[in-house]
PDB file of C-alpha atoms in Angstrom:
ATOM      1  CA  MET A   1     -29.478  16.294  -2.157  1.00 37.00           C
ATOM      2  CA  ALA A   2     -27.312  18.129   0.446  1.00 42.00           C
ATOM      3  CA  ALA A   3     -25.069  16.189   2.951  1.00 47.00           C
ATOM      4  CA  LYS A   4     -24.322  17.442   6.465  1.00 44.00           C
ATOM      5  CA  THR A   5     -20.795  17.278   7.558  1.00 42.00           C
ATOM      6  CA  ASP A   6     -21.810  17.389  11.181  1.00 44.00           C
ATOM      7  CA  VAL A   7     -23.376  14.322  12.951  1.00 46.00           C
ATOM      8  CA  TYR A   8     -27.072  14.802  13.168  1.00 49.00           C
ATOM      9  CA  GLY A   9     -28.314  13.100  16.429  1.00 56.00           C
ATOM     10  CA  ASP A  10     -26.781   9.787  17.967  1.00 78.00           C
ATOM     11  CA  LEU A  11     -25.531   6.683  16.353  1.00 89.00           C
ATOM     12  CA  ARG A  12     -28.158   4.778  14.719  1.00 92.00           C
ATOM     13  CA  ALA A  13     -28.479   1.375  12.904  1.00 93.00           C
ATOM     14  CA  PRO A  14     -30.000   2.101   9.413  1.00 96.00           C
ATOM     15  CA  ARG A  15     -32.184  -1.117   9.647  1.00 96.00           C
ATOM     16  CA  GLU A  16     -34.146   0.447  12.440  1.00 96.00           C
ATOM     17  CA  MET A  17     -35.993   2.662   9.977  1.00 97.00           C
ATOM     18  CA  ILE A  18     -37.385  -0.237   7.703  1.00 98.00           C
ATOM     19  CA  GLY A  19     -40.358  -1.099   9.612  1.00 98.00           C
ATOM     20  CA  SER A  20     -41.411   2.313  10.429  1.00 97.00           C
ATOM     21  CA  THR A  21     -40.594   3.882   7.114  1.00 98.00           C
ATOM     22  CA  LEU A  22     -43.199   0.928   5.476  1.00 98.00           C
ATOM     23  CA  VAL A  23     -45.825   1.791   7.907  1.00 98.00           C
ATOM     24  CA  GLU A  24     -45.660   5.509   7.141  1.00 98.00           C
ATOM     25  CA  LEU A  25     -45.885   4.698   3.383  1.00 98.00           C
ATOM     26  CA  ILE A  26     -48.819   2.367   4.001  1.00 98.00           C
ATOM     27  CA  GLU A  27     -50.530   5.304   5.848  1.00 98.00           C
ATOM     28  CA  ALA A  28     -49.862   7.709   3.173  1.00 98.00           C
ATOM     29  CA  GLY A  29     -51.749   5.571   0.745  1.00 97.00           C
ATOM     30  CA  GLU A  30     -49.184   3.390  -0.836  1.00 97.00           C
ATOM     31  CA  ASP A  31     -50.314  -0.090  -1.928  1.00 97.00           C
ATOM     32  CA  VAL A  32     -47.295  -1.774  -0.121  1.00 98.00           C
ATOM     33  CA  VAL A  33     -47.370  -5.479   0.660  1.00 98.00           C
ATOM     34  CA  VAL A  34     -44.376  -6.545   2.731  1.00 98.00           C
ATOM     35  CA  LEU A  35     -42.880 -10.031   2.305  1.00 98.00           C
ATOM     36  CA  ASP A  36     -41.147 -11.619   5.209  1.00 98.00           C
ATOM     37  CA  GLY A  37     -38.869 -14.550   5.209  1.00 96.00           C
ATOM     38  CA  ASP A  38     -39.084 -15.402   8.931  1.00 95.00           C
ATOM     39  CA  LEU A  39     -36.675 -12.917   9.948  1.00 95.00           C
ATOM     40  CA  GLY A  40     -38.822  -9.922  10.758  1.00 95.00           C
ATOM     41  CA  LEU A  41     -37.329  -9.398  14.136  1.00 94.00           C
ATOM     42  CA  SER A  42     -33.973  -8.966  12.816  1.00 95.00           C
ATOM     43  CA  THR A  43     -35.082  -6.849   9.725  1.00 96.00           C
ATOM     44  CA  ARG A  44     -37.289  -4.775  12.060  1.00 96.00           C
ATOM     45  CA  LEU A  45     -40.528  -5.217  10.636  1.00 97.00           C
ATOM     46  CA  GLY A  46     -42.333  -5.157  13.982  1.00 96.00           C
ATOM     47  CA  PRO A  47     -43.912  -1.842  13.365  1.00 97.00           C
ATOM     48  CA  VAL A  48     -45.692  -3.300  10.233  1.00 98.00           C
ATOM     49  CA  GLU A  49     -46.978  -6.486  11.860  1.00 97.00           C
ATOM     50  CA  ASP A  50     -48.225  -4.292  14.863  1.00 97.00           C
ATOM     51  CA  ALA A  51     -50.104  -1.531  12.799  1.00 98.00           C
ATOM     52  CA  HIS A  52     -50.887  -3.510   9.496  1.00 98.00           C
ATOM     53  CA  PRO A  53     -50.831  -7.010   9.865  1.00 97.00           C
ATOM     54  CA  ASP A  54     -53.076  -7.500   6.671  1.00 97.00           C
ATOM     55  CA  ARG A  55     -49.931  -5.745   4.846  1.00 98.00           C
ATOM     56  CA  LEU A  56     -47.433  -8.409   6.039  1.00 98.00           C
ATOM     57  CA  VAL A  57     -47.153 -11.913   4.446  1.00 98.00           C
ATOM     58  CA  GLN A  58     -45.050 -14.460   6.146  1.00 97.00           C
ATOM     59  CA  LEU A  59     -43.593 -16.895   3.492  1.00 96.00           C
ATOM     60  CA  GLY A  60     -41.214 -18.717   5.846  1.00 95.00           C
ATOM     61  CA  VAL A  61     -37.593 -19.859   4.726  1.00 94.00           C
ATOM     62  CA  ALA A  62     -38.568 -19.918   1.147  1.00 96.00           C
ATOM     63  CA  GLU A  63     -36.821 -16.946  -0.254  1.00 97.00           C
ATOM     64  CA  GLN A  64     -36.645 -18.191  -3.914  1.00 97.00           C
ATOM     65  CA  ASN A  65     -40.468 -18.716  -3.527  1.00 97.00           C
ATOM     66  CA  ALA A  66     -40.747 -15.147  -1.904  1.00 97.00           C
ATOM     67  CA  MET A  67     -39.126 -13.475  -4.972  1.00 97.00           C
ATOM     68  CA  GLY A  68     -41.704 -15.253  -7.286  1.00 97.00           C
ATOM     69  CA  VAL A  69     -44.547 -13.994  -5.182  1.00 98.00           C
ATOM     70  CA  ALA A  70     -43.154 -10.410  -5.218  1.00 98.00           C
ATOM     71  CA  THR A  71     -42.870 -10.719  -8.951  1.00 97.00           C
ATOM     72  CA  GLY A  72     -46.463 -11.574  -9.577  1.00 97.00           C
ATOM     73  CA  LEU A  73     -47.908  -9.066  -6.928  1.00 97.00           C
ATOM     74  CA  SER A  74     -46.101  -6.399  -9.209  1.00 96.00           C
ATOM     75  CA  TYR A  75     -48.187  -7.282 -11.849  1.00 94.00           C
ATOM     76  CA  THR A  76     -51.426  -6.386  -9.959  1.00 94.00           C
ATOM     77  CA  GLY A  77     -50.404  -2.850  -9.081  1.00 91.00           C
ATOM     78  CA  VAL A  78     -49.296  -3.567  -5.497  1.00 95.00           C
ATOM     79  CA  ARG A  79     -45.984  -2.402  -4.330  1.00 96.00           C
ATOM     80  CA  PRO A  80     -43.972  -5.758  -3.060  1.00 98.00           C
ATOM     81  CA  VAL A  81     -41.457  -5.155  -0.747  1.00 98.00           C
ATOM     82  CA  PHE A  82     -39.200  -8.206   0.101  1.00 98.00           C
ATOM     83  CA  VAL A  83     -37.019  -7.721   3.275  1.00 98.00           C
ATOM     84  CA  SER A  84     -34.586 -10.079   4.557  1.00 98.00           C
ATOM     85  CA  MET A  85     -30.756 -10.430   5.156  1.00 97.00           C
ATOM     86  CA  ALA A  86     -28.598  -9.671   2.233  1.00 97.00           C
ATOM     87  CA  MET A  87     -27.622 -13.477   1.830  1.00 96.00           C
ATOM     88  CA  PHE A  88     -31.338 -14.299   1.890  1.00 97.00           C
ATOM     89  CA  ALA A  89     -32.814 -11.264   0.017  1.00 97.00           C
ATOM     90  CA  LEU A  90     -30.413 -11.319  -2.898  1.00 97.00           C
ATOM     91  CA  ALA A  91     -27.778 -13.957  -2.965  1.00 96.00           C
ATOM     92  CA  LEU A  92     -30.020 -17.044  -2.384  1.00 96.00           C
ATOM     93  CA  PRO A  93     -32.754 -15.887  -4.698  1.00 97.00           C
ATOM     94  CA  TRP A  94     -30.461 -14.177  -7.301  1.00 98.00           C
ATOM     95  CA  THR A  95     -31.945 -16.049 -10.108  1.00 98.00           C
ATOM     96  CA  GLN A  96     -35.303 -15.246  -9.341  1.00 98.00           C
ATOM     97  CA  LEU A  97     -34.601 -11.542  -8.943  1.00 98.00           C
ATOM     98  CA  ARG A  98     -32.623 -11.799 -12.430  1.00 98.00           C
ATOM     99  CA  GLN A  99     -36.077 -13.317 -13.941  1.00 97.00           C
ATOM    100  CA  ALA A 100     -38.104 -10.312 -12.172  1.00 97.00           C
ATOM    101  CA  ALA A 101     -35.518  -7.678 -13.751  1.00 98.00           C
ATOM    102  CA  TYR A 102     -35.896  -9.632 -17.102  1.00 97.00           C
ATOM    103  CA  ALA A 103     -39.607  -9.247 -16.795  1.00 96.00           C
ATOM    104  CA  GLY A 104     -39.625  -5.841 -15.915  1.00 95.00           C
ATOM    105  CA  ALA A 105     -41.091  -6.352 -12.406  1.00 97.00           C
ATOM    106  CA  PRO A 106     -40.723  -3.376 -10.375  1.00 96.00           C
ATOM    107  CA  VAL A 107     -40.235  -5.254  -7.137  1.00 98.00           C
ATOM    108  CA  VAL A 108     -38.241  -3.653  -4.123  1.00 98.00           C
ATOM    109  CA  VAL A 109     -35.839  -5.978  -2.455  1.00 98.00           C
ATOM    110  CA  ILE A 110     -34.077  -4.697   0.772  1.00 98.00           C
ATOM    111  CA  GLY A 111     -31.123  -6.450   2.076  1.00 98.00           C
ATOM    112  CA  THR A 112     -30.041  -6.147   5.638  1.00 97.00           C
ATOM    113  CA  HIS A 113     -26.921  -7.154   7.332  1.00 95.00           C
ATOM    114  CA  PRO A 114     -24.484  -6.902   4.496  1.00 95.00           C
ATOM    115  CA  GLY A 115     -20.907  -7.552   4.471  1.00 94.00           C
ATOM    116  CA  VAL A 116     -19.234  -8.034   7.743  1.00 93.00           C
ATOM    117  CA  ASP A 117     -22.285  -6.944   9.791  1.00 91.00           C
ATOM    118  CA  MET A 118     -23.621 -10.223  10.223  1.00 88.00           C
ATOM    119  CA  GLY A 119     -21.017 -11.166  12.550  1.00 81.00           C
ATOM    120  CA  PRO A 120     -21.067 -14.350  14.602  1.00 84.00           C
ATOM    121  CA  ASP A 121     -23.174 -16.287  12.172  1.00 85.00           C
ATOM    122  CA  GLY A 122     -20.002 -16.649  10.017  1.00 83.00           C
ATOM    123  CA  GLY A 123     -19.287 -17.134   6.517  1.00 85.00           C
ATOM    124  CA  THR A 124     -22.400 -18.910   5.155  1.00 87.00           C
ATOM    125  CA  HIS A 125     -24.521 -15.937   6.366  1.00 90.00           C
ATOM    126  CA  GLN A 126     -21.895 -13.087   5.556  1.00 91.00           C
ATOM    127  CA  CYS A 127     -22.637 -11.615   2.179  1.00 94.00           C
ATOM    128  CA  LEU A 128     -19.578 -10.027   1.190  1.00 96.00           C
ATOM    129  CA  GLU A 129     -20.495 -10.076  -2.650  1.00 97.00           C
ATOM    130  CA  ASP A 130     -23.893  -8.725  -2.644  1.00 97.00           C
ATOM    131  CA  LEU A 131     -23.064  -5.579  -4.542  1.00 98.00           C
ATOM    132  CA  ALA A 132     -21.239  -7.680  -7.021  1.00 98.00           C
ATOM    133  CA  LEU A 133     -24.316  -9.830  -7.542  1.00 98.00           C
ATOM    134  CA  ALA A 134     -26.621  -7.011  -7.852  1.00 98.00           C
ATOM    135  CA  ARG A 135     -24.482  -4.813 -10.076  1.00 98.00           C
ATOM    136  CA  ALA A 136     -24.479  -7.555 -12.549  1.00 98.00           C
ATOM    137  CA  ILE A 137     -28.432  -7.816 -13.117  1.00 98.00           C
ATOM    138  CA  PRO A 138     -29.419  -5.339 -15.896  1.00 97.00           C
ATOM    139  CA  GLU A 139     -31.841  -2.750 -15.227  1.00 96.00           C
ATOM    140  CA  LEU A 140     -31.499  -3.477 -11.355  1.00 98.00           C
ATOM    141  CA  LEU A 141     -31.029  -0.412  -9.351  1.00 98.00           C
ATOM    142  CA  VAL A 142     -28.688  -0.552  -6.598  1.00 98.00           C
ATOM    143  CA  LEU A 143     -29.151   1.895  -3.485  1.00 98.00           C
ATOM    144  CA  THR A 144     -26.523   2.258  -0.859  1.00 98.00           C
ATOM    145  CA  PRO A 145     -28.032   4.941   1.788  1.00 98.00           C
ATOM    146  CA  ALA A 146     -25.381   6.067   4.256  1.00 96.00           C
ATOM    147  CA  ASP A 147     -27.532   6.326   7.551  1.00 96.00           C
ATOM    148  CA  SER A 148     -31.082   5.766   8.825  1.00 95.00           C
ATOM    149  CA  ALA A 149     -32.431   9.129   7.373  1.00 95.00           C
ATOM    150  CA  GLN A 150     -31.043   8.399   3.893  1.00 97.00           C
ATOM    151  CA  THR A 151     -32.319   4.663   4.341  1.00 97.00           C
ATOM    152  CA  ALA A 152     -35.890   6.008   5.152  1.00 97.00           C
ATOM    153  CA  ASN A 153     -35.723   8.384   2.102  1.00 98.00           C
ATOM    154  CA  ALA A 154     -34.308   5.557  -0.155  1.00 98.00           C
ATOM    155  CA  ILE A 155     -36.960   2.946   0.799  1.00 98.00           C
ATOM    156  CA  ALA A 156     -39.824   5.572   0.189  1.00 98.00           C
ATOM    157  CA  TRP A 157     -38.135   6.786  -3.150  1.00 98.00           C
ATOM    158  CA  ALA A 158     -38.013   3.002  -4.218  1.00 98.00           C
ATOM    159  CA  VAL A 159     -41.496   2.328  -3.152  1.00 98.00           C
ATOM    160  CA  ARG A 160     -43.158   5.301  -5.167  1.00 97.00           C
ATOM    161  CA  GLN A 161     -41.349   4.918  -8.342  1.00 95.00           C
ATOM    162  CA  ARG A 162     -42.909   2.347 -10.778  1.00 90.00           C
ATOM    163  CA  GLU A 163     -40.257   1.794 -13.499  1.00 92.00           C
ATOM    164  CA  HIS A 164     -37.194  -0.262 -12.034  1.00 95.00           C
ATOM    165  CA  PRO A 165     -36.403  -3.168  -9.673  1.00 98.00           C
ATOM    166  CA  VAL A 166     -34.484  -1.947  -6.770  1.00 98.00           C
ATOM    167  CA  TYR A 167     -32.011  -3.522  -4.234  1.00 98.00           C
ATOM    168  CA  ILE A 168     -31.603  -1.344  -1.287  1.00 98.00           C
ATOM    169  CA  ARG A 169     -28.383  -2.215   0.841  1.00 98.00           C
ATOM    170  CA  VAL A 170     -29.335  -1.641   4.736  1.00 98.00           C
ATOM    171  CA  GLY A 171     -26.594  -1.598   7.483  1.00 95.00           C
ATOM    172  CA  ARG A 172     -26.947  -3.400  10.639  1.00 93.00           C
ATOM    173  CA  HIS A 173     -24.182  -1.438  12.406  1.00 90.00           C
ATOM    174  CA  PRO A 174     -25.030   1.766  14.204  1.00 92.00           C
ATOM    175  CA  VAL A 175     -23.445   4.735  12.095  1.00 93.00           C
ATOM    176  CA  ALA A 176     -23.464   8.561  12.550  1.00 91.00           C
ATOM    177  CA  GLN A 177     -26.278  10.392  11.083  1.00 91.00           C
ATOM    178  CA  LEU A 178     -24.917  12.516   8.330  1.00 92.00           C
ATOM    179  CA  TYR A 179     -28.412  13.550   6.568  1.00 92.00           C
ATOM    180  CA  ASP A 180     -31.282  15.429   7.587  1.00 90.00           C
ATOM    181  CA  PRO A 181     -34.427  13.543   7.573  1.00 92.00           C
ATOM    182  CA  ASP A 182     -36.098  15.986   5.287  1.00 91.00           C
ATOM    183  CA  ALA A 183     -33.520  15.730   2.609  1.00 90.00           C
ATOM    184  CA  GLU A 184     -34.918  14.379  -0.524  1.00 90.00           C
ATOM    185  CA  PHE A 185     -33.469  11.114  -2.046  1.00 95.00           C
ATOM    186  CA  ALA A 186     -32.305  10.472  -5.651  1.00 92.00           C
ATOM    187  CA  PRO A 187     -30.324   7.769  -7.130  1.00 96.00           C
ATOM    188  CA  GLY A 188     -27.253   8.857  -8.858  1.00 95.00           C
ATOM    189  CA  GLY A 189     -25.148  11.831  -7.910  1.00 94.00           C
ATOM    190  CA  HIS A 190     -22.442  12.049  -5.469  1.00 95.00           C
ATOM    191  CA  GLU A 191     -22.186  13.855  -2.019  1.00 93.00           C
ATOM    192  CA  VAL A 192     -19.144  15.546  -0.500  1.00 95.00           C
ATOM    193  CA  ILE A 193     -19.357  14.768   3.107  1.00 94.00           C
ATOM    194  CA  ALA A 194     -15.833  15.973   4.226  1.00 94.00           C
ATOM    195  CA  ASP A 195     -13.158  18.143   2.610  1.00 94.00           C
ATOM    196  CA  HIS A 196      -9.749  18.791   4.037  1.00 94.00           C
ATOM    197  CA  GLY A 197      -8.043  19.052   0.847  1.00 89.00           C
ATOM    198  CA  GLY A 198      -7.444  17.136  -2.116  1.00 86.00           C
ATOM    199  CA  ARG A 199      -4.239  14.905  -1.953  1.00 95.00           C
ATOM    200  CA  ALA A 200      -6.455  11.912  -1.589  1.00 97.00           C
ATOM    201  CA  LEU A 201     -10.121  11.204  -2.562  1.00 97.00           C
ATOM    202  CA  ILE A 202     -12.026   8.642  -0.331  1.00 98.00           C
ATOM    203  CA  VAL A 203     -15.069   7.150  -2.124  1.00 98.00           C
ATOM    204  CA  THR A 204     -17.607   5.368   0.131  1.00 98.00           C
ATOM    205  CA  GLU A 205     -20.639   3.456  -0.087  1.00 97.00           C
ATOM    206  CA  GLY A 206     -23.492   2.805   2.314  1.00 94.00           C
ATOM    207  CA  SER A 207     -22.493   2.697   5.974  1.00 88.00           C
ATOM    208  CA  THR A 208     -18.795   3.322   5.197  1.00 96.00           C
ATOM    209  CA  ALA A 209     -19.706   6.986   4.576  1.00 96.00           C
ATOM    210  CA  SER A 210     -19.135   7.852   8.142  1.00 94.00           C
ATOM    211  CA  LEU A 211     -16.027   5.750   8.309  1.00 96.00           C
ATOM    212  CA  GLY A 212     -14.492   7.598   5.530  1.00 97.00           C
ATOM    213  CA  ARG A 213     -15.527  10.900   6.957  1.00 96.00           C
ATOM    214  CA  ASP A 214     -13.712   9.792  10.325  1.00 96.00           C
ATOM    215  CA  ALA A 215     -10.615   8.458   8.397  1.00 97.00           C
ATOM    216  CA  ALA A 216     -10.415  11.907   6.716  1.00 97.00           C
ATOM    217  CA  ASP A 217     -10.630  13.804  10.086  1.00 96.00           C
ATOM    218  CA  ALA A 218      -7.765  11.468  11.362  1.00 97.00           C
ATOM    219  CA  LEU A 219      -5.660  12.156   8.185  1.00 97.00           C
ATOM    220  CA  ALA A 220      -6.281  15.843   8.701  1.00 96.00           C
ATOM    221  CA  GLY A 221      -4.637  15.516  12.225  1.00 95.00           C
ATOM    222  CA  ARG A 222      -1.570  14.222  10.626  1.00 94.00           C
ATOM    223  CA  GLY A 223      -1.549  17.288   7.966  1.00 95.00           C
ATOM    224  CA  ILE A 224      -2.911  15.250   5.225  1.00 96.00           C
ATOM    225  CA  GLY A 225      -5.899  16.746   3.401  1.00 96.00           C
ATOM    226  CA  ALA A 226      -8.516  14.326   1.979  1.00 97.00           C
ATOM    227  CA  ARG A 227     -12.041  14.661   0.604  1.00 96.00           C
ATOM    228  CA  VAL A 228     -14.788  12.346   1.181  1.00 97.00           C
ATOM    229  CA  VAL A 229     -17.454  11.395  -1.268  1.00 97.00           C
ATOM    230  CA  HIS A 230     -20.534   9.186  -0.535  1.00 97.00           C
ATOM    231  CA  LEU A 231     -22.336   7.403  -3.444  1.00 98.00           C
ATOM    232  CA  PRO A 232     -26.043   6.970  -2.573  1.00 97.00           C
ATOM    233  CA  SER A 233     -26.261   4.307  -5.316  1.00 98.00           C
ATOM    234  CA  LEU A 234     -23.902   2.182  -7.406  1.00 98.00           C
ATOM    235  CA  LYS A 235     -26.488   1.871 -10.174  1.00 98.00           C
ATOM    236  CA  PRO A 236     -26.855   4.352 -11.531  1.00 98.00           C
ATOM    237  CA  LEU A 237     -23.339   5.446 -10.903  1.00 98.00           C
ATOM    238  CA  ASP A 238     -22.360   9.490 -11.121  1.00 97.00           C
ATOM    239  CA  ALA A 239     -19.259   8.859 -13.352  1.00 97.00           C
ATOM    240  CA  ASP A 240     -19.038  12.141 -14.229  1.00 96.00           C
ATOM    241  CA  GLY A 241     -18.988  13.366 -10.728  1.00 96.00           C
ATOM    242  CA  ILE A 242     -16.458  10.798  -9.624  1.00 97.00           C
ATOM    243  CA  ARG A 243     -13.974  11.911 -12.350  1.00 96.00           C
ATOM    244  CA  ALA A 244     -14.521  15.422 -11.432  1.00 95.00           C
ATOM    245  CA  ALA A 245     -13.940  14.870  -7.562  1.00 95.00           C
ATOM    246  CA  ALA A 246     -10.937  12.677  -8.583  1.00 95.00           C
ATOM    247  CA  SER A 247      -9.286  15.298 -10.690  1.00 92.00           C
ATOM    248  CA  GLY A 248      -5.974  16.570  -9.352  1.00 91.00           C
ATOM    249  CA  CYS A 249      -5.819  14.108  -6.462  1.00 94.00           C
ATOM    250  CA  GLU A 250      -2.771  12.005  -6.042  1.00 94.00           C
ATOM    251  CA  LEU A 251      -4.740   8.886  -4.843  1.00 96.00           C
ATOM    252  CA  VAL A 252      -8.369   7.703  -4.728  1.00 97.00           C
ATOM    253  CA  VAL A 253      -9.257   5.177  -2.347  1.00 98.00           C
ATOM    254  CA  THR A 254     -12.387   3.216  -2.148  1.00 98.00           C
ATOM    255  CA  VAL A 255     -13.833   2.032   1.106  1.00 98.00           C
ATOM    256  CA  GLU A 256     -16.578  -0.469   1.089  1.00 98.00           C
ATOM    257  CA  ASN A 257     -18.215  -3.208   3.422  1.00 97.00           C
ATOM    258  CA  HIS A 258     -18.051  -5.642   0.775  1.00 97.00           C
ATOM    259  CA  SER A 259     -15.466  -7.815  -1.253  1.00 97.00           C
ATOM    260  CA  VAL A 260     -12.588  -5.602  -3.079  1.00 97.00           C
ATOM    261  CA  ILE A 261     -14.063  -7.733  -6.143  1.00 97.00           C
ATOM    262  CA  GLY A 262     -17.041  -6.575  -7.931  1.00 97.00           C
ATOM    263  CA  GLY A 263     -18.174  -3.743  -5.540  1.00 97.00           C
ATOM    264  CA  LEU A 264     -17.668  -0.258  -5.219  1.00 98.00           C
ATOM    265  CA  GLY A 265     -13.786  -0.360  -5.884  1.00 97.00           C
ATOM    266  CA  ASP A 266     -14.220  -2.141  -9.265  1.00 97.00           C
ATOM    267  CA  ALA A 267     -16.993   0.304 -10.228  1.00 97.00           C
ATOM    268  CA  VAL A 268     -14.730   3.339  -9.353  1.00 97.00           C
ATOM    269  CA  CYS A 269     -11.910   1.850 -11.164  1.00 96.00           C
ATOM    270  CA  GLY A 270     -13.796   1.384 -14.194  1.00 95.00           C
ATOM    271  CA  VAL A 271     -14.655   5.151 -13.936  1.00 95.00           C
ATOM    272  CA  VAL A 272     -11.349   6.732 -13.212  1.00 94.00           C
ATOM    273  CA  GLY A 273      -8.896   4.412 -14.182  1.00 85.00           C
ATOM    274  CA  PRO A 274      -8.898   5.324 -17.944  1.00 83.00           C
ATOM    275  CA  GLN A 275      -7.902   8.775 -16.986  1.00 80.00           C
ATOM    276  CA  GLY A 276      -4.612   7.428 -15.074  1.00 82.00           C
ATOM    277  CA  ALA A 277      -5.930   7.672 -11.771  1.00 85.00           C
ATOM    278  CA  HIS A 278      -4.020   5.678  -8.946  1.00 92.00           C
ATOM    279  CA  VAL A 279      -6.740   3.733  -7.121  1.00 95.00           C
ATOM    280  CA  GLU A 280      -6.551   1.919  -4.106  1.00 96.00           C
ATOM    281  CA  ARG A 281      -9.322  -0.612  -2.707  1.00 97.00           C
ATOM    282  CA  ILE A 282     -10.130  -1.024   0.953  1.00 98.00           C
ATOM    283  CA  GLY A 283     -12.831  -3.889   1.609  1.00 97.00           C
ATOM    284  CA  THR A 284     -12.675  -7.657   2.555  1.00 96.00           C
ATOM    285  CA  PRO A 285     -10.123  -9.562   0.332  1.00 95.00           C
ATOM    286  CA  ASP A 286     -10.871 -12.581  -1.730  1.00 95.00           C
ATOM    287  CA  VAL A 287     -12.120 -14.746   1.399  1.00 94.00           C
ATOM    288  CA  PHE A 288     -15.216 -15.907   2.963  1.00 93.00           C
ATOM    289  CA  GLY A 289     -16.143 -14.534   6.277  1.00 89.00           C
ATOM    290  CA  MET A 290     -15.625 -15.869   9.659  1.00 89.00           C
ATOM    291  CA  SER A 291     -17.421 -16.067  12.908  1.00 89.00           C
ATOM    292  CA  ALA A 292     -16.811 -13.169  14.885  1.00 89.00           C
ATOM    293  CA  THR A 293     -18.530 -10.011  16.256  1.00 87.00           C
ATOM    294  CA  GLY A 294     -18.951  -7.292  13.472  1.00 85.00           C
ATOM    295  CA  ASP A 295     -16.585  -4.874  15.412  1.00 89.00           C
ATOM    296  CA  GLU A 296     -13.914  -7.781  15.357  1.00 92.00           C
ATOM    297  CA  MET A 297     -14.485  -8.445  11.592  1.00 91.00           C
ATOM    298  CA  ARG A 298     -13.945  -4.627  10.860  1.00 93.00           C
ATOM    299  CA  GLU A 299     -10.876  -4.865  12.915  1.00 94.00           C
ATOM    300  CA  ALA A 300      -9.436  -7.774  11.310  1.00 93.00           C
ATOM    301  CA  PHE A 301     -10.231  -6.318   7.614  1.00 95.00           C
ATOM    302  CA  GLY A 302      -9.060  -3.037   8.546  1.00 95.00           C
ATOM    303  CA  LEU A 303     -12.325  -1.212   8.048  1.00 96.00           C
ATOM    304  CA  THR A 304     -11.834   1.411  10.783  1.00 96.00           C
ATOM    305  CA  PRO A 305     -11.106   4.756  10.812  1.00 97.00           C
ATOM    306  CA  ASP A 306      -7.563   4.424  12.030  1.00 96.00           C
ATOM    307  CA  ALA A 307      -6.675   1.535   9.946  1.00 97.00           C
ATOM    308  CA  VAL A 308      -8.093   3.325   6.807  1.00 98.00           C
ATOM    309  CA  ALA A 309      -6.054   6.568   7.789  1.00 97.00           C
ATOM    310  CA  ALA A 310      -2.861   4.705   8.237  1.00 97.00           C
ATOM    311  CA  ARG A 311      -3.202   2.752   4.825  1.00 97.00           C
ATOM    312  CA  ILE A 312      -3.482   6.128   3.155  1.00 97.00           C
ATOM    313  CA  ALA A 313      -0.891   7.930   4.767  1.00 96.00           C
ATOM    314  CA  ALA A 314       1.366   4.917   3.925  1.00 95.00           C
ATOM    315  CA  TRP A 315       0.243   4.960   0.155  1.00 95.00           C
ATOM    316  CA  LEU A 316       0.875   8.902   0.046  1.00 94.00           C
ATOM    317  CA  SER A 317       4.406   8.427   1.498  1.00 91.00           C
ATOM    318  CA  THR A 318       5.413   6.127  -1.263  1.00 75.00           C
ATOM    319  CA  PRO A 319       6.743   7.203  -4.693  1.00 59.00           C
ATOM    320  CA  PRO A 320       3.756   7.343  -7.356  1.00 55.00           C
ATOM    321  CA  LEU A 321       3.101   4.327  -9.221  1.00 49.00           C
ATOM    322  CA  GLY A 322       1.315   5.823 -12.119  1.00 47.00           C
ATOM    323  CA  GLY A 323      -2.312   4.780 -13.263  1.00 47.00           C
ATOM    324  CA  THR A 324      -2.790   1.628 -11.332  1.00 45.00           C
ATOM    325  CA  ALA A 325      -5.279  -0.193  -9.262  1.00 42.00           C
ATOM    326  CA  ARG A 326      -4.736  -2.846  -6.755  1.00 41.00           C
TER     327      ARG A 326
END
């Protein structure tokens, strides 16, 4: 799958592709049944309700039950797709999802509004730890598409495969379009989306791909070369590809819309740390969220291109620390 280094179209929110993609799959003959927990307006399930109301099951605010229903449906040959905000799609029914994975049920779970995307609803609704929770479940695939096009293709891939339960992390915040809609999706691998030189390697997940690219552009304006790699999945993780991309770099930086504990940063540290790479993690610290807009949250936690570029420039200006991770 080849990434584009230029913007494809306008800024778009990845969640906008959920309902329309599921409709396309239904009309292509996939036996999809969509499970909603009374959040279809926010998760953009309107197209399914309008075009195929018989394929949308409204289960109300009963997420643990929804995961049990999804597991049962999967045994009938139906492709259950449970869609909700990350806090309610994964964190709340985590035990039921773990049991689905233990039973080998190939359920598809789509979690929207991850990380700081939830904004004003505050710390109770902002799931800053969904990647950590998902990575810990054995045999659960964890997909982190970068933009709207890749989100649509990741959903289609997940529905059509029949072997694994899948969690797909889908952003709410509008982002630049980096991928061609016709590009095929496959989990694993890594994709270079910017390359201004090799002093620093910036590793991104999901919606931070365009953030990392913009930070690398800002660094290039300062005469600092950085390469940006996007990971379309954290499970499976392209360990060999990450190690190869990091080879020769002075610094490896992970940028994630997630806690620095248990997510992308820890995954990359586990891969490149043993080879002595100096890794720095940018994400939310060990705190709960707060009530603020998504933009205010990103500013507060330094998840903006200028803030990321400034931190990388500062790290590169200090004496080498050796193979450490912070």
